[in-house]
Each structure stands twice: as structure tokens, then as C-alpha cells.
Tab-separated table of C-alpha atoms and ligand atoms in Angstrom:
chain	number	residue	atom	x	y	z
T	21	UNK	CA	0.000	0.000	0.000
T	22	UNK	CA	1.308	3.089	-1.370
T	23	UNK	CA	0.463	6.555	0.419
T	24	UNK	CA	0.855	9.466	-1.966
T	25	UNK	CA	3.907	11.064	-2.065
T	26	UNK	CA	4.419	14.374	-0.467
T	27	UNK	CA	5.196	16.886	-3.180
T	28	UNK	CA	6.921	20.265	-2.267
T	29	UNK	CA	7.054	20.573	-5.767
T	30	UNK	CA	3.652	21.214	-6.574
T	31	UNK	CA	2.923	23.210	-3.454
T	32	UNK	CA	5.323	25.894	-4.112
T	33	UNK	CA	5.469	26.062	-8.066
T	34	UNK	CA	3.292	27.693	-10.218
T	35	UNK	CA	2.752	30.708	-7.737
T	36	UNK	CA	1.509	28.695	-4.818
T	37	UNK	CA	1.837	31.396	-3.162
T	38	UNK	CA	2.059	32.364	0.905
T	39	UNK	CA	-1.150	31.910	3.103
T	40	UNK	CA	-2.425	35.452	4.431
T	41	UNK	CA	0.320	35.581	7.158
T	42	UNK	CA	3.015	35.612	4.745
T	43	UNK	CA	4.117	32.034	5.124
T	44	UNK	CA	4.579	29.695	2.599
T	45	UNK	CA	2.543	26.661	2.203
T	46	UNK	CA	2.271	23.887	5.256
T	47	UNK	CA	3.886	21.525	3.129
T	48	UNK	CA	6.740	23.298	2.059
T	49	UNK	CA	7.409	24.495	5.531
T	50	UNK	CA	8.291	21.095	6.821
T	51	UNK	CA	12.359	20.430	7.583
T	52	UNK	CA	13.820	17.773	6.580
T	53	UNK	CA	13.631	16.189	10.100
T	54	UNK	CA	10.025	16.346	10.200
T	55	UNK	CA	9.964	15.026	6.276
T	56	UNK	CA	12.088	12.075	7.928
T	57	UNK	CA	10.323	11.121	10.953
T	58	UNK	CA	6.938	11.381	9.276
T	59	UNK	CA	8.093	8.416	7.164
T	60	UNK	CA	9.065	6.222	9.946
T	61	UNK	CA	7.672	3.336	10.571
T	62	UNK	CA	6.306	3.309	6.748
T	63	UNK	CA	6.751	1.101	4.268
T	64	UNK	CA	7.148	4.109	1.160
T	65	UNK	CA	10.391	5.357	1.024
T	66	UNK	CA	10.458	8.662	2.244
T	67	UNK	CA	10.419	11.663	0.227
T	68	UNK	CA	13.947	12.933	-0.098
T	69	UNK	CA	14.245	16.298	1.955
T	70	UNK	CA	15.220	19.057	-0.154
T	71	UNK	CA	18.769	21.148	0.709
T	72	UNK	CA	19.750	24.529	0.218
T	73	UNK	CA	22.939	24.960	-1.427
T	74	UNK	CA	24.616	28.138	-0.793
T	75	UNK	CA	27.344	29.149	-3.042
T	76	UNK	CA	29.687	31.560	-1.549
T	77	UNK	CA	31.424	32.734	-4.667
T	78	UNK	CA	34.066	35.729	-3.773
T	79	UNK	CA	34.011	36.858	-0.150
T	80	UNK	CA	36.758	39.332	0.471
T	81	UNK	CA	39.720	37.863	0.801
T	82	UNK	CA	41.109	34.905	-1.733
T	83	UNK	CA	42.417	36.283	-5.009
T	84	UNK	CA	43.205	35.156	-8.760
T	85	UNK	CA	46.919	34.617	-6.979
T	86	UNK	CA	45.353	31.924	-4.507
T	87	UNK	CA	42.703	30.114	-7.284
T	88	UNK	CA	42.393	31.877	-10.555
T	89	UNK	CA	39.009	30.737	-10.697
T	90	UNK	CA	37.735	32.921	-8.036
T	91	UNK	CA	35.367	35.585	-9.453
T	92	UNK	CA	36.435	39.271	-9.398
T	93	UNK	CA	34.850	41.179	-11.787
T	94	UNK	CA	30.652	41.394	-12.127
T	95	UNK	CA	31.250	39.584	-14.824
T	96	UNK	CA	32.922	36.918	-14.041
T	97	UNK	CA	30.679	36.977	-10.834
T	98	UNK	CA	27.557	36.511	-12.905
T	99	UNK	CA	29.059	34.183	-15.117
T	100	UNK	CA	30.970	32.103	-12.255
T	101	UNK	CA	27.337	32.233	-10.465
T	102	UNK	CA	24.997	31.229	-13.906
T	103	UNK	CA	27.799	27.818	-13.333
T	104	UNK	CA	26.855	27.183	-9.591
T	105	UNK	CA	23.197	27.642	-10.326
T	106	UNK	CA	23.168	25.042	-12.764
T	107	UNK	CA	24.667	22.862	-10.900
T	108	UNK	CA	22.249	23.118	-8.296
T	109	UNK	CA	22.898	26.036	-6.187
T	110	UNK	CA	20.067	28.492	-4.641
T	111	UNK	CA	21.251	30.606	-2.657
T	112	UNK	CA	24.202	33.125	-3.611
T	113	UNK	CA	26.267	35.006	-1.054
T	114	UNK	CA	28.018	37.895	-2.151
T	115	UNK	CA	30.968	40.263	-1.604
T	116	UNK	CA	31.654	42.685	-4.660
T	117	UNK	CA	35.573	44.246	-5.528
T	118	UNK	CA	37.539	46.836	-6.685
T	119	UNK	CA	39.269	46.540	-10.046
T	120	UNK	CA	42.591	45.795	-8.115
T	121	UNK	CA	40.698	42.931	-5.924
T	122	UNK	CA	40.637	44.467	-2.608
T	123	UNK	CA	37.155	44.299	-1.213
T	124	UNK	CA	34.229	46.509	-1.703
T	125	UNK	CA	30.925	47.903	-0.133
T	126	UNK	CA	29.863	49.569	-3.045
T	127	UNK	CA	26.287	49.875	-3.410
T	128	UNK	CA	26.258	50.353	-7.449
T	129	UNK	CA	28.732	47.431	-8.244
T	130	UNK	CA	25.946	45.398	-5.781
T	131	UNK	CA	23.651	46.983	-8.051
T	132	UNK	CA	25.170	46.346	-11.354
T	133	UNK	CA	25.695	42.310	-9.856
T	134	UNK	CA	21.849	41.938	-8.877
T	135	UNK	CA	20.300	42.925	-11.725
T	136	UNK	CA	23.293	40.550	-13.778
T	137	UNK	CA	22.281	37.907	-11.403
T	138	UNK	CA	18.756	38.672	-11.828
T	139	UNK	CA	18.891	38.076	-15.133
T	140	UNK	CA	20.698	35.036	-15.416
T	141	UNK	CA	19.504	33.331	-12.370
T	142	UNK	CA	16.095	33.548	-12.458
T	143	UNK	CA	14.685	32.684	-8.717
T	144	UNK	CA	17.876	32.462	-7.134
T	145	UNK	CA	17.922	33.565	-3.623
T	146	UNK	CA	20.665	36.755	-3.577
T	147	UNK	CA	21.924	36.859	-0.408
T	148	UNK	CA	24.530	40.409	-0.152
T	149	UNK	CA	27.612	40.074	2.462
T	150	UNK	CA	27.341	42.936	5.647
T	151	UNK	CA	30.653	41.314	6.544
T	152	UNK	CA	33.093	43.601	8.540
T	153	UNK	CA	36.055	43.319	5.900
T	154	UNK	CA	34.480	45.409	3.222
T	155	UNK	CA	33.977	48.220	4.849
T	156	UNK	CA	33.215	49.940	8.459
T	157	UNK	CA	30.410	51.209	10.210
T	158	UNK	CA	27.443	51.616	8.297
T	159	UNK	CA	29.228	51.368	5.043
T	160	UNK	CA	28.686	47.969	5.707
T	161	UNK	CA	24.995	48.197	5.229
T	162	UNK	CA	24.550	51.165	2.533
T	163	UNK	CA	23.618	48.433	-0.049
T	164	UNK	CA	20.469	46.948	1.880
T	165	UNK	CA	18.216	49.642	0.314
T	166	UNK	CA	18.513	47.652	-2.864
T	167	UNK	CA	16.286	44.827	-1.261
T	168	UNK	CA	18.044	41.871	-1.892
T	169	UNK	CA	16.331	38.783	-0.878
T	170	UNK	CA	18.525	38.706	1.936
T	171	UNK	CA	22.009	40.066	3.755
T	172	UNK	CA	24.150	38.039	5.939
T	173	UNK	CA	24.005	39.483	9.770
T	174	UNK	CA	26.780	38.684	12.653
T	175	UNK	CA	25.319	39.440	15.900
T	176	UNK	CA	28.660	39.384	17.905
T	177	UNK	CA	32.454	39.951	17.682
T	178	UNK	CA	35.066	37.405	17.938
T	179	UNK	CA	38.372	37.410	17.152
T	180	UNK	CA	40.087	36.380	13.395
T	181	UNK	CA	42.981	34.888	12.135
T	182	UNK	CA	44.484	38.113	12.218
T	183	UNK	CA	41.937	40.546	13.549
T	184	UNK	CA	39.090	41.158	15.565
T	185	UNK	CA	35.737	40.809	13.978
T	186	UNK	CA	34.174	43.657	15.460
T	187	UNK	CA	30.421	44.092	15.137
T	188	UNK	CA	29.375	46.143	18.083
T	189	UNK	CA	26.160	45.938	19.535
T	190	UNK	CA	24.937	48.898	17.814
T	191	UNK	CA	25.458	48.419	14.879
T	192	UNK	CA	24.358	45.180	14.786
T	193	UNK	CA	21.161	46.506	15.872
T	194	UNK	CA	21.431	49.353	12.915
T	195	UNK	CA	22.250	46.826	10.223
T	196	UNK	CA	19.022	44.763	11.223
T	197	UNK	CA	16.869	48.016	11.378
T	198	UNK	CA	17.927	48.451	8.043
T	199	UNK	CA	16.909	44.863	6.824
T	200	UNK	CA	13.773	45.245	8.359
T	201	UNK	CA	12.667	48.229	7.524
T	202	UNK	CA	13.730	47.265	3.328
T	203	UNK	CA	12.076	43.533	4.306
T	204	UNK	CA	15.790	41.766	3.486
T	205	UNK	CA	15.800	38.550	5.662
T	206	UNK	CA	18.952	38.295	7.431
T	207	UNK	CA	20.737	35.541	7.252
T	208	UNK	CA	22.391	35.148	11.186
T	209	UNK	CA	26.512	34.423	10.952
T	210	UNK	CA	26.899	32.396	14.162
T	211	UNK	CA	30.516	32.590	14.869
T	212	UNK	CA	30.354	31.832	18.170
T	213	UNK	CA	27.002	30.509	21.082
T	214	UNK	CA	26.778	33.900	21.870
T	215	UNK	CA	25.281	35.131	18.579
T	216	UNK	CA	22.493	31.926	18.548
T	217	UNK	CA	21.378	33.735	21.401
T	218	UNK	CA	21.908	37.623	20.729
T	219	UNK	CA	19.567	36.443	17.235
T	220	UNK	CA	16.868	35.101	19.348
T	221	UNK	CA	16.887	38.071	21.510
T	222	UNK	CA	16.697	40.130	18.860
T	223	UNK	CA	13.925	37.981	17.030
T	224	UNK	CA	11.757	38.180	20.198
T	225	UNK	CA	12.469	41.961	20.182
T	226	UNK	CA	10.860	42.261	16.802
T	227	UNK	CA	14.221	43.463	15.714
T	228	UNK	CA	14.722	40.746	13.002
T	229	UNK	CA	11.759	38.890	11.645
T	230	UNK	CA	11.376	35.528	12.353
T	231	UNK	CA	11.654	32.659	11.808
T	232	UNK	CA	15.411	33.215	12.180
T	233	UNK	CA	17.759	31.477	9.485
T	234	UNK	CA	21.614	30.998	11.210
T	235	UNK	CA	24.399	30.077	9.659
T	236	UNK	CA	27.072	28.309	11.882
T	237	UNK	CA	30.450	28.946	10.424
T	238	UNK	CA	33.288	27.120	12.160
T	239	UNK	CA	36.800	26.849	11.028
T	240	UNK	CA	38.103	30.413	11.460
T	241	UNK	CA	40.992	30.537	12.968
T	242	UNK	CA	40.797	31.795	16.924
T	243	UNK	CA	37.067	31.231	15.806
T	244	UNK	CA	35.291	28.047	16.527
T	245	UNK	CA	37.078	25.236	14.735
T	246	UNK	CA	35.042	22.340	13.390
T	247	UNK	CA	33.830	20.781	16.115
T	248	UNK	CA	31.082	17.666	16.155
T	249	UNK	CA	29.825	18.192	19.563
T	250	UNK	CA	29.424	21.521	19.303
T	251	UNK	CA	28.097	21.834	15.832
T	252	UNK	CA	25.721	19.202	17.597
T	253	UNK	CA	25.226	21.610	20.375
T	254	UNK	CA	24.632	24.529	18.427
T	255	UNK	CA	21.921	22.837	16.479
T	256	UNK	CA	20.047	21.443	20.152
T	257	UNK	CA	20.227	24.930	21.077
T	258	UNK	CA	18.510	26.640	17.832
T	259	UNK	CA	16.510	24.073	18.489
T	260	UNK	CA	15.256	24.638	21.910
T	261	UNK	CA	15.089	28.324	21.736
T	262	UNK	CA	13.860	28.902	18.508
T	263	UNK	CA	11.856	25.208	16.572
T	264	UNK	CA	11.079	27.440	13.719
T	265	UNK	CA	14.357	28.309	13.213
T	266	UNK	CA	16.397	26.656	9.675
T	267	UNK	CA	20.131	26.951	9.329
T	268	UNK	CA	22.937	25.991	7.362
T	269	UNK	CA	26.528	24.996	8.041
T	270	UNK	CA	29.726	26.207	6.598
T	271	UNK	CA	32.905	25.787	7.329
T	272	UNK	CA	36.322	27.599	6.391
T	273	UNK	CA	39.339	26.005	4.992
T	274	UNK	CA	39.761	22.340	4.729
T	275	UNK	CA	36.995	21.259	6.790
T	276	UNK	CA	34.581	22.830	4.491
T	277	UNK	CA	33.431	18.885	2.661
T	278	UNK	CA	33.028	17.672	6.200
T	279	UNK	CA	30.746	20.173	7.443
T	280	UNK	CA	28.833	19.885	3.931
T	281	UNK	CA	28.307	16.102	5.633
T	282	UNK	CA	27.471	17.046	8.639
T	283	UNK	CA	24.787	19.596	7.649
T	284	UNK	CA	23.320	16.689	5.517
T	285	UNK	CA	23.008	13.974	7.743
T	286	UNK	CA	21.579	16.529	10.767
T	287	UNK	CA	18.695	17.640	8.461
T	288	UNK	CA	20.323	21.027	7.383
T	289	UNK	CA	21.571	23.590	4.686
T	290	UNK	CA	24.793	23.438	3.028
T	291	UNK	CA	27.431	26.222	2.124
T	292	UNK	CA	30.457	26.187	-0.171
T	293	UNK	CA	32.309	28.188	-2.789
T	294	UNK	CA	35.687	29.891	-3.106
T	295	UNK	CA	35.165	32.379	-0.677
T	296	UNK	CA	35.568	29.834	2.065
T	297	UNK	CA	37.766	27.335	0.442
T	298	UNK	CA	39.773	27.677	-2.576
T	299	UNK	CA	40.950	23.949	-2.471
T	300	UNK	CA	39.444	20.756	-4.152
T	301	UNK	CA	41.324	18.548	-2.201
T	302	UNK	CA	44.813	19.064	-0.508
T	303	UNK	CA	46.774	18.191	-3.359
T	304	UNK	CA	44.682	20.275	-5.941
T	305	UNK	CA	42.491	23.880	-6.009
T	306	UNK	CA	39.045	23.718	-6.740
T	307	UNK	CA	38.509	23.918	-10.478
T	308	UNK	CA	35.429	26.404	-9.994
T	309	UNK	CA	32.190	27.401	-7.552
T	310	UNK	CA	30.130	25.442	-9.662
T	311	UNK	CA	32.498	22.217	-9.038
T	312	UNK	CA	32.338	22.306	-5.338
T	313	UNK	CA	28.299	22.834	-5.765
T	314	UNK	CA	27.871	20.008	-8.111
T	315	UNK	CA	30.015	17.890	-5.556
T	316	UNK	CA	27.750	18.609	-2.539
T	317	UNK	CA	24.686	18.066	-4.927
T	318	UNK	CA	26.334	14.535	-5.579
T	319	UNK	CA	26.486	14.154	-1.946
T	320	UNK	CA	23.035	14.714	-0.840
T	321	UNK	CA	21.644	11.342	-1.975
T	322	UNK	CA	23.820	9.654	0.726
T	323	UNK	CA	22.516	11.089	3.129
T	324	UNK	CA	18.818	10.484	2.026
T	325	UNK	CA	18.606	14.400	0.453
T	326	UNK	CA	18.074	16.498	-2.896
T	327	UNK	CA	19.138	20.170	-3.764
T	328	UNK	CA	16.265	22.051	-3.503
T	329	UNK	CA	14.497	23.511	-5.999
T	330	UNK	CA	14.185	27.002	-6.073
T	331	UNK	CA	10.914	27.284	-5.498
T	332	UNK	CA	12.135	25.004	-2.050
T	333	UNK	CA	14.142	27.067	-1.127
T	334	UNK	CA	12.249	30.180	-1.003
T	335	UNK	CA	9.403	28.115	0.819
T	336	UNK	CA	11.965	26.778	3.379
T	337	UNK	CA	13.250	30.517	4.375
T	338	UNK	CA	9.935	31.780	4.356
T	339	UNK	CA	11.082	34.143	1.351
T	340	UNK	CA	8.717	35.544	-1.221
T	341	UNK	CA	8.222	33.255	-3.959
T	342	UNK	CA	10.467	34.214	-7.529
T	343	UNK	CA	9.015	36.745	-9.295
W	27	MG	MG1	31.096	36.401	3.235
């Protein structure tokens, strides 16, 4: 006996639409836990569960010196992006640069990159980088106005491999004023515990929207290095204080495959891309963003998972649906 299959598809393509609260329908809403444990104890093989793959394609520090194929210019940023996309990516973060490849803040090369993006990625989430190396103070945030789907937020400072990653309280609280009041979703950059917690605060404040989406990102140096328990813990902790909550897990550096399985088997999202990691393996660099995307796509059907559609992955971070 056969139940019918739960389709996500069909409940979120073709302008299904959000329900009057803004929320996107029941069935897409489900995790990928919930997806699983509905199907125990069934004899129908459950429904893959869908996962976001986040392609980090720049970020503001590797150059053409460390990988050549790391995008600089909007061009090759669009074009480097089109790649990921098609190999299953949804979700792009971005950094923009300067000519000479330091990093920028620069609300029209944002601009000029969105609508490129826009264009050539139709549906794909855009996700712009706040991140403290690109600029200071509210610099950081002069690009929100341009309503990207979403921005990435830190809510907490910690210290680099060189540096301190300063992100003082408020600013942190400016930068999510900002995304609220031009509806960007932020996407929380949990460097540390202290930041799960400084989100939820701020969610129940009504200072971010919920339901929150946090990224744990392990593997910086005199950051949190990749670290099963407390990956595990950071997770139980989401968990308790906010069950709405998604998240995703990237890591920095070497690391950044074994985090991709981590996130998989625990019923989460998935990040890679240059930005973090400009290796393939240790003995060679990463031939392209698109590479390391097709390679976690490969991966998810060990661990029982798909790359989500588009139309997923907007349901899943309760974004509006594509135009
Ligand atoms: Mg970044």
C-alpha cells in the first residue's frame, strides 16, 4: 500500500503562493527532520528532503593569486554564479571588488551584480555580504536599500585569524533596522554561542523577523574550529530556543566537505564556494564554484537528500516566492 507522495514541488510552483500571514505553504514548511520522521515506521520510502545549497562565490579575501578561478569582476561573478546555479545552487552570497581585488561595499557594483544575477539566475535567492572586511560602520549596510532577498548578519564579535571581527552591539542593531525596515531577511553568521542567542533576543524583540535562518560557520581561525559536539550543540540549542528556526553549516578552509556532511546527515543547509575554500582537495584547487556545488549536490543522496528547488528554497526561508 502506497500513500501518496508528499510533493513540495507542486505546493510551491506555479505561484503557490504564501497563506495570508506571509508564510509559505504547510507543506513546504516542513524540515527535513520532520519530512524524515513522518516516514518512519512506513513502508514508502520517504520523500527525499530538499537542501539549500549556498554558493559563496568571492568573499573578500582569496584572489586570482590563490585560485584563478575565483570571481572578481561582475562579470565573471555573474558568469561564475549562472555555473553554480546550474549545478544546483540556490542561494548566492556575495561580496563585490575593486578593479585591483581588494574588497568593496559599493552599493552600485551590488547593483550592477543583482540585476546581472537577476537576469541570469532567475529565482535564485541573492543573499549580499554585511561582513566587517568590506567596509566599516554603516558602510557595511549602505547596499540593503537595494532589497536583496537577503544580507548576511553577525550578531557578535570574535576574534580572526588576524583581527578582531568587530560588530558592536549597535550596529548590529542598525544593520538589522535596516533589513527590516527594506524587508531583506537576514541571514544570522553564528561565529560563536553567543550570537544563537543575541539572534533570538533580537527575534523576540521584533528586531529581526522571524523565523530566524543561522548560519554556523566554524573553522576560522581563533574562531570556533570544526567541532562535532558543538556543531551538535549549536543545532540542540537553535533548536530549543527557537523550533522554527532553519540553518545551514559552513565551514572555512579544509573542513569545508566535512561540514557539507554534517549539515546533511543533521537535516540542514549546506554552504560552499571559493570564498571559504579555494581547495578541491589538498593536493589540488578547486577547479570552480560550480564544481564544489555540483560535488555537494552529488552528496546529498547519501545522506537520504536532494538540492532544492528554487521554489524550495524560497518556501523553506519563508522568502517571497520568484518573481
Ligand atoms: Mg562572506
Amino acid at each position: 500500500k502506497r500513500r501518496p507522495r508528499r510533493s513540495t514541488q507542486g505546493a510551491t510552483r506555479g505561484g503557490g503562493g504564501l497563506d495570508s500571514r506571509g508564510r509559505a505553504p504547510a507543506s513546504a514548511r516542513l524540515s527535513a527532520c520532520d519530512t524524515m520522521r513522518e516516514a518512519e515506521g512506513s513502508d514508502v520510502m520517504p520523500e527525499p528532503a530538499p537542501c539549500i545549497i549556498t554558493v559563496a562565490i568571492t568573499g573578500s579575501l582569496p584572489r586570482k593569486e590563490n585560485n584563478p578561478a575565483v570571481p572578481i569582476t561582475i562579470a565573471e561573478q555573474v558568469e561564475s554564479t549562472q555555473a553554480a546555479f546550474e549545478a544546483g545552487a540556490t542561494l548566492a552570497h556575495l561580496h563585490v571588488r575593486n578593479d585591483d581585488q581588494t574588497s568593496s561595499s559599493d552599493p552600485a557594483k551590488f547593483a550592477r551584480l543583482k540585476e546581472g544575477l537577476e537576469r541570469h539566475c532567475p529565482g535564485m535567492i541573492l543573499q549580499f555580504s554585511t561582513g566587517g572586511r568590506s567596509g566599516a560602520g554603516k558602510e557595511r549596510g549602505a547596499m540593503l536599500a537595494l532589497k536583496p532577498d537577503m544580507a548576511s548578519l553577525a550578531t557578535g564579535s570574535c576574534n580572526f585569524p588576524t583581527r578582531v571581527y568587530e560588530n558592536a552591539p549597535d550596529l548590529v542593531d542598525w544593520l538589522a533596522a535596516e533589513m527590516l525596515a527594506h524587508g531583506v531577511k537576514p541571514e544570522i553568521e553564528a561565529f560563536d554561542l553567543s550570537m544563537i542567542f543575541k539572534a533570538v533576543e533580537m527575534e523576540r524583540a521584533g528586531k529581526i523577523k522571524g523565523p530566524l535562518h543561522v548560519q554556523f560557520v566554524m573553522g576560522v581561525k581563533n574562531a570556533m574550529p570544526v567541532d562535532r559536539a558543538t556543531f551538535e550543540f549549536y543545532i540542540a540549542t537553535l533548536k530549543r530556543l527557537a523550533p522554527e528556526a532553519t540553518w545551514t553549516g559552513a565551514a572555512i578552509g579544509r573542513d569545508q566537505l566535512t561540514l557539507n556532511r554534517w549539515a546533511l546527515e543533521l537535516g540542514g543547509h549546506c554552504r560552499t564556494g571559493l570564498e571559504d575554500n579555494v581547495r578541491w582537495d589538498k593536493d589540488r584547487l578547486a577547479p570552480s564554484n560550480a564544481a564544489l556545488v555540483g560535488r555537494v549536490a552529488e552528496l546529498c543522496a547519501e545522506y537520504g537528500r536532494r538540492p532544492a528547488t528554487v521554489a524550495e528554497a524560497r518556501a523553506l526561508l519563508h522568502l517571497q516566492p520568484a518573481a
